[in-house]
């Protein structure tokens, strides 16, 4: 998703450059709309890149702090549930922290 909005930002910038090259045939409102679209797409791209980065950091932290099999306590139970449904199959895994 972030890649799409990055490309959309690039495309809006290229459209704005092309519009400025032929500015006599276009109004200021058209240029302003292109600029606004580019700013909006850039904002969405930045937010989605930030969310992806935060998710990667959280994943790395959870991976590095997970209990190793040799460190597992015998009193921790992992519950598993499998089920078949008309619409498909499902798997639920509950892991206590």
Short mmCIF file of N, CA and C in Angstrom, two decimals:
data_model
loop_
_atom_site.label_atom_id
_atom_site.label_comp_id
_atom_site.label_asym_id
_atom_site.label_seq_id
_atom_site.Cartn_x
_atom_site.Cartn_y
_atom_site.Cartn_z
N UNK A 1 0.82 -1.18 0.00
CA UNK A 1 0.00 0.00 0.00
C UNK A 1 0.87 1.25 0.00
N UNK A 2 1.91 1.24 0.81
CA UNK A 2 2.79 2.39 0.85
C UNK A 2 3.47 2.59 -0.50
N UNK A 3 3.82 1.49 -1.14
CA UNK A 3 4.45 1.58 -2.46
C UNK A 3 3.52 2.22 -3.49
N UNK A 4 2.23 1.87 -3.42
CA UNK A 4 1.27 2.46 -4.35
C UNK A 4 1.19 3.97 -4.15
N UNK A 5 1.08 4.41 -2.90
CA UNK A 5 0.96 5.85 -2.65
C UNK A 5 2.27 6.58 -2.93
N UNK A 6 3.40 5.91 -2.79
CA UNK A 6 4.67 6.53 -3.19
C UNK A 6 4.69 6.75 -4.70
N UNK A 7 4.23 5.74 -5.44
CA UNK A 7 4.16 5.88 -6.89
C UNK A 7 3.15 6.96 -7.28
N UNK A 8 2.03 7.01 -6.58
CA UNK A 8 1.02 8.04 -6.88
C UNK A 8 1.58 9.44 -6.63
N UNK A 9 2.39 9.58 -5.58
CA UNK A 9 3.03 10.88 -5.30
C UNK A 9 3.98 11.25 -6.42
N UNK A 10 4.78 10.28 -6.86
CA UNK A 10 5.70 10.52 -7.97
C UNK A 10 4.93 10.90 -9.23
N UNK A 11 3.84 10.19 -9.50
CA UNK A 11 3.05 10.47 -10.70
C UNK A 11 2.42 11.86 -10.63
N UNK A 12 1.95 12.26 -9.45
CA UNK A 12 1.36 13.60 -9.29
C UNK A 12 2.42 14.68 -9.52
N UNK A 13 3.64 14.43 -9.05
CA UNK A 13 4.73 15.40 -9.27
C UNK A 13 5.05 15.52 -10.76
N UNK A 14 5.09 14.38 -11.45
CA UNK A 14 5.36 14.42 -12.89
C UNK A 14 4.24 15.14 -13.64
N UNK A 15 3.00 14.92 -13.23
CA UNK A 15 1.87 15.62 -13.85
C UNK A 15 1.96 17.12 -13.61
N UNK A 16 2.38 17.50 -12.41
CA UNK A 16 2.51 18.92 -12.09
C UNK A 16 3.62 19.57 -12.91
N UNK A 17 4.73 18.87 -13.09
CA UNK A 17 5.83 19.39 -13.92
C UNK A 17 5.36 19.56 -15.37
N UNK A 18 4.62 18.58 -15.88
CA UNK A 18 4.10 18.67 -17.25
C UNK A 18 3.10 19.82 -17.37
N UNK A 19 2.29 20.02 -16.34
CA UNK A 19 1.32 21.11 -16.37
C UNK A 19 2.02 22.47 -16.35
N UNK A 20 3.09 22.56 -15.54
CA UNK A 20 3.83 23.83 -15.48
C UNK A 20 4.54 24.12 -16.78
N UNK A 21 4.95 23.08 -17.50
CA UNK A 21 5.62 23.30 -18.78
C UNK A 21 4.67 23.89 -19.81
N UNK A 22 3.39 23.61 -19.66
CA UNK A 22 2.39 24.13 -20.58
C UNK A 22 1.37 24.93 -19.77
N UNK A 23 1.85 25.88 -18.99
CA UNK A 23 1.00 26.58 -18.03
C UNK A 23 -0.02 27.52 -18.67
N UNK A 24 0.21 27.95 -19.90
CA UNK A 24 -0.77 28.85 -20.52
C UNK A 24 -2.10 28.15 -20.81
N UNK A 25 -2.07 26.83 -20.97
CA UNK A 25 -3.28 26.08 -21.30
C UNK A 25 -4.02 25.60 -20.06
N UNK A 26 -3.50 25.90 -18.87
CA UNK A 26 -4.11 25.39 -17.64
C UNK A 26 -4.29 26.51 -16.64
N UNK A 27 -5.21 26.28 -15.70
CA UNK A 27 -5.48 27.28 -14.67
C UNK A 27 -4.69 26.95 -13.40
N UNK A 28 -4.66 27.93 -12.51
CA UNK A 28 -3.99 27.73 -11.23
C UNK A 28 -4.72 26.67 -10.40
N UNK A 29 -6.05 26.62 -10.52
CA UNK A 29 -6.82 25.63 -9.77
C UNK A 29 -6.43 24.20 -10.14
N UNK A 30 -6.13 23.96 -11.40
CA UNK A 30 -5.69 22.62 -11.82
C UNK A 30 -4.35 22.27 -11.18
N UNK A 31 -3.45 23.23 -11.17
CA UNK A 31 -2.14 22.99 -10.54
C UNK A 31 -2.30 22.77 -9.04
N UNK A 32 -3.17 23.53 -8.41
CA UNK A 32 -3.40 23.39 -6.97
C UNK A 32 -4.00 22.02 -6.65
N UNK A 33 -4.91 21.53 -7.49
CA UNK A 33 -5.49 20.20 -7.28
C UNK A 33 -4.43 19.11 -7.39
N UNK A 34 -3.55 19.23 -8.37
CA UNK A 34 -2.47 18.26 -8.52
C UNK A 34 -1.53 18.30 -7.32
N UNK A 35 -1.21 19.49 -6.87
CA UNK A 35 -0.33 19.62 -5.71
C UNK A 35 -0.98 19.04 -4.46
N UNK A 36 -2.26 19.30 -4.25
CA UNK A 36 -2.98 18.77 -3.09
C UNK A 36 -3.03 17.23 -3.14
N UNK A 37 -3.28 16.68 -4.34
CA UNK A 37 -3.30 15.23 -4.48
C UNK A 37 -1.94 14.63 -4.14
N UNK A 38 -0.87 15.27 -4.59
CA UNK A 38 0.46 14.80 -4.29
C UNK A 38 0.77 14.85 -2.81
N UNK A 39 0.36 15.92 -2.14
CA UNK A 39 0.59 16.05 -0.69
C UNK A 39 -0.20 14.98 0.08
N UNK A 40 -1.44 14.74 -0.34
CA UNK A 40 -2.26 13.72 0.33
C UNK A 40 -1.64 12.33 0.15
N UNK A 41 -1.23 12.00 -1.08
CA UNK A 41 -0.62 10.70 -1.34
C UNK A 41 0.69 10.54 -0.57
N UNK A 42 1.47 11.60 -0.47
CA UNK A 42 2.73 11.54 0.29
C UNK A 42 2.46 11.32 1.78
N UNK A 43 1.43 11.96 2.31
CA UNK A 43 1.07 11.79 3.71
C UNK A 43 0.66 10.34 3.99
N UNK A 44 -0.19 9.80 3.12
CA UNK A 44 -0.63 8.40 3.30
C UNK A 44 0.56 7.45 3.19
N UNK A 45 1.45 7.69 2.24
CA UNK A 45 2.64 6.84 2.09
C UNK A 45 3.51 6.91 3.33
N UNK A 46 3.73 8.10 3.86
CA UNK A 46 4.55 8.24 5.07
C UNK A 46 3.94 7.54 6.26
N UNK A 47 2.62 7.65 6.41
CA UNK A 47 1.95 6.99 7.53
C UNK A 47 2.05 5.48 7.40
N UNK A 48 1.82 4.95 6.20
CA UNK A 48 1.88 3.50 6.03
C UNK A 48 3.30 2.97 6.17
N UNK A 49 4.30 3.72 5.72
CA UNK A 49 5.69 3.31 5.95
C UNK A 49 5.99 3.31 7.45
N UNK A 50 5.48 4.30 8.18
CA UNK A 50 5.70 4.35 9.63
C UNK A 50 5.04 3.19 10.35
N UNK A 51 3.82 2.84 9.95
CA UNK A 51 3.13 1.71 10.56
C UNK A 51 3.88 0.42 10.26
N UNK A 52 4.36 0.27 9.04
CA UNK A 52 5.13 -0.93 8.69
C UNK A 52 6.42 -1.01 9.50
N UNK A 53 7.08 0.12 9.69
CA UNK A 53 8.30 0.14 10.49
C UNK A 53 8.04 -0.20 11.95
N UNK A 54 6.96 0.36 12.51
CA UNK A 54 6.61 0.06 13.90
C UNK A 54 6.25 -1.41 14.06
N UNK A 55 5.56 -1.96 13.08
CA UNK A 55 5.22 -3.38 13.13
C UNK A 55 6.47 -4.24 13.06
N UNK A 56 7.42 -3.86 12.24
CA UNK A 56 8.68 -4.61 12.14
C UNK A 56 9.45 -4.56 13.46
N UNK A 57 9.48 -3.40 14.10
CA UNK A 57 10.17 -3.27 15.38
C UNK A 57 9.48 -4.12 16.45
N UNK A 58 8.15 -4.06 16.50
CA UNK A 58 7.41 -4.87 17.48
C UNK A 58 7.63 -6.36 17.24
N UNK A 59 7.66 -6.76 15.98
CA UNK A 59 7.90 -8.16 15.65
C UNK A 59 9.29 -8.59 16.11
N UNK A 60 10.27 -7.75 15.87
CA UNK A 60 11.64 -8.08 16.28
C UNK A 60 11.74 -8.18 17.80
N UNK A 61 11.10 -7.26 18.52
CA UNK A 61 11.14 -7.30 19.98
C UNK A 61 10.47 -8.56 20.50
N UNK A 62 9.30 -8.89 19.97
CA UNK A 62 8.61 -10.10 20.41
C UNK A 62 9.41 -11.36 20.06
N UNK A 63 10.06 -11.36 18.93
CA UNK A 63 10.87 -12.51 18.53
C UNK A 63 12.08 -12.67 19.46
N UNK A 64 12.72 -11.56 19.77
CA UNK A 64 13.92 -11.63 20.60
C UNK A 64 13.62 -11.91 22.07
N UNK A 65 12.42 -11.58 22.53
CA UNK A 65 12.08 -11.79 23.93
C UNK A 65 11.22 -13.02 24.16
N UNK A 66 11.03 -13.84 23.15
CA UNK A 66 10.20 -15.03 23.30
C UNK A 66 10.90 -16.04 24.21
N UNK A 67 10.12 -16.86 24.90
CA UNK A 67 10.76 -17.88 25.73
C UNK A 67 11.33 -18.99 24.84
N UNK A 68 12.50 -19.44 25.17
CA UNK A 68 13.13 -20.53 24.43
C UNK A 68 12.62 -21.85 24.99
N UNK A 69 12.65 -22.92 24.21
CA UNK A 69 12.13 -24.20 24.70
C UNK A 69 12.83 -24.65 25.99
N UNK A 70 14.10 -24.37 26.15
CA UNK A 70 14.80 -24.78 27.37
C UNK A 70 14.40 -23.93 28.57
N UNK A 71 13.82 -22.76 28.34
CA UNK A 71 13.42 -21.86 29.42
C UNK A 71 11.94 -21.96 29.77
N UNK A 72 11.20 -22.77 29.05
CA UNK A 72 9.76 -22.85 29.29
C UNK A 72 9.49 -23.45 30.66
N UNK A 73 8.52 -22.88 31.32
CA UNK A 73 8.11 -23.40 32.61
C UNK A 73 7.08 -24.50 32.38
N UNK A 74 7.06 -25.51 33.23
CA UNK A 74 6.09 -26.59 33.03
C UNK A 74 4.65 -26.17 33.31
N UNK A 75 4.43 -25.04 34.02
CA UNK A 75 3.07 -24.64 34.35
C UNK A 75 2.40 -23.81 33.25
N UNK A 76 3.11 -23.50 32.17
CA UNK A 76 2.50 -22.75 31.08
C UNK A 76 1.90 -23.73 30.10
N UNK A 77 0.66 -23.51 29.79
CA UNK A 77 -0.04 -24.38 28.84
C UNK A 77 -0.34 -23.60 27.57
N UNK A 78 -0.15 -24.25 26.48
CA UNK A 78 -0.52 -23.68 25.20
C UNK A 78 -1.77 -24.39 24.73
N UNK A 79 -2.81 -23.64 24.52
CA UNK A 79 -4.07 -24.23 24.08
C UNK A 79 -4.19 -24.13 22.58
N UNK A 80 -4.58 -25.23 21.96
CA UNK A 80 -4.78 -25.26 20.52
C UNK A 80 -6.21 -25.70 20.23
N UNK A 81 -6.79 -25.13 19.22
CA UNK A 81 -8.14 -25.50 18.83
C UNK A 81 -8.21 -25.49 17.31
N UNK A 82 -8.62 -26.59 16.76
CA UNK A 82 -8.82 -26.64 15.31
C UNK A 82 -10.29 -26.88 15.06
N UNK A 83 -10.75 -26.40 13.98
CA UNK A 83 -12.16 -26.59 13.67
C UNK A 83 -12.42 -26.49 12.19
N UNK A 84 -13.32 -27.32 11.72
CA UNK A 84 -13.74 -27.26 10.33
C UNK A 84 -15.13 -26.65 10.28
N UNK A 85 -15.32 -25.74 9.40
CA UNK A 85 -16.60 -25.05 9.26
C UNK A 85 -17.05 -25.17 7.82
N UNK A 86 -18.30 -24.85 7.58
CA UNK A 86 -18.81 -24.89 6.22
C UNK A 86 -18.05 -23.94 5.31
N UNK A 87 -17.64 -22.81 5.84
CA UNK A 87 -16.95 -21.81 5.02
C UNK A 87 -15.45 -22.06 4.91
N UNK A 88 -14.92 -23.03 5.64
CA UNK A 88 -13.49 -23.31 5.57
C UNK A 88 -13.01 -23.90 6.88
N UNK A 89 -11.72 -23.85 7.09
CA UNK A 89 -11.12 -24.40 8.30
C UNK A 89 -10.48 -23.29 9.10
N UNK A 90 -10.30 -23.51 10.39
CA UNK A 90 -9.69 -22.49 11.23
C UNK A 90 -8.75 -23.10 12.24
N UNK A 91 -7.85 -22.32 12.72
CA UNK A 91 -6.90 -22.73 13.74
C UNK A 91 -6.73 -21.58 14.72
N UNK A 92 -6.87 -21.87 16.00
CA UNK A 92 -6.67 -20.86 17.04
C UNK A 92 -5.55 -21.33 17.94
N UNK A 93 -4.67 -20.45 18.29
CA UNK A 93 -3.54 -20.77 19.15
C UNK A 93 -3.47 -19.73 20.25
N UNK A 94 -3.51 -20.17 21.50
CA UNK A 94 -3.44 -19.26 22.63
C UNK A 94 -2.13 -19.51 23.37
N UNK A 95 -1.29 -18.49 23.45
CA UNK A 95 0.01 -18.61 24.09
C UNK A 95 0.07 -17.59 25.22
N UNK A 96 0.19 -18.03 26.47
CA UNK A 96 0.27 -17.08 27.58
C UNK A 96 1.64 -16.40 27.61
N UNK A 97 1.64 -15.15 28.06
CA UNK A 97 2.89 -14.41 28.19
C UNK A 97 3.35 -14.41 29.62
#
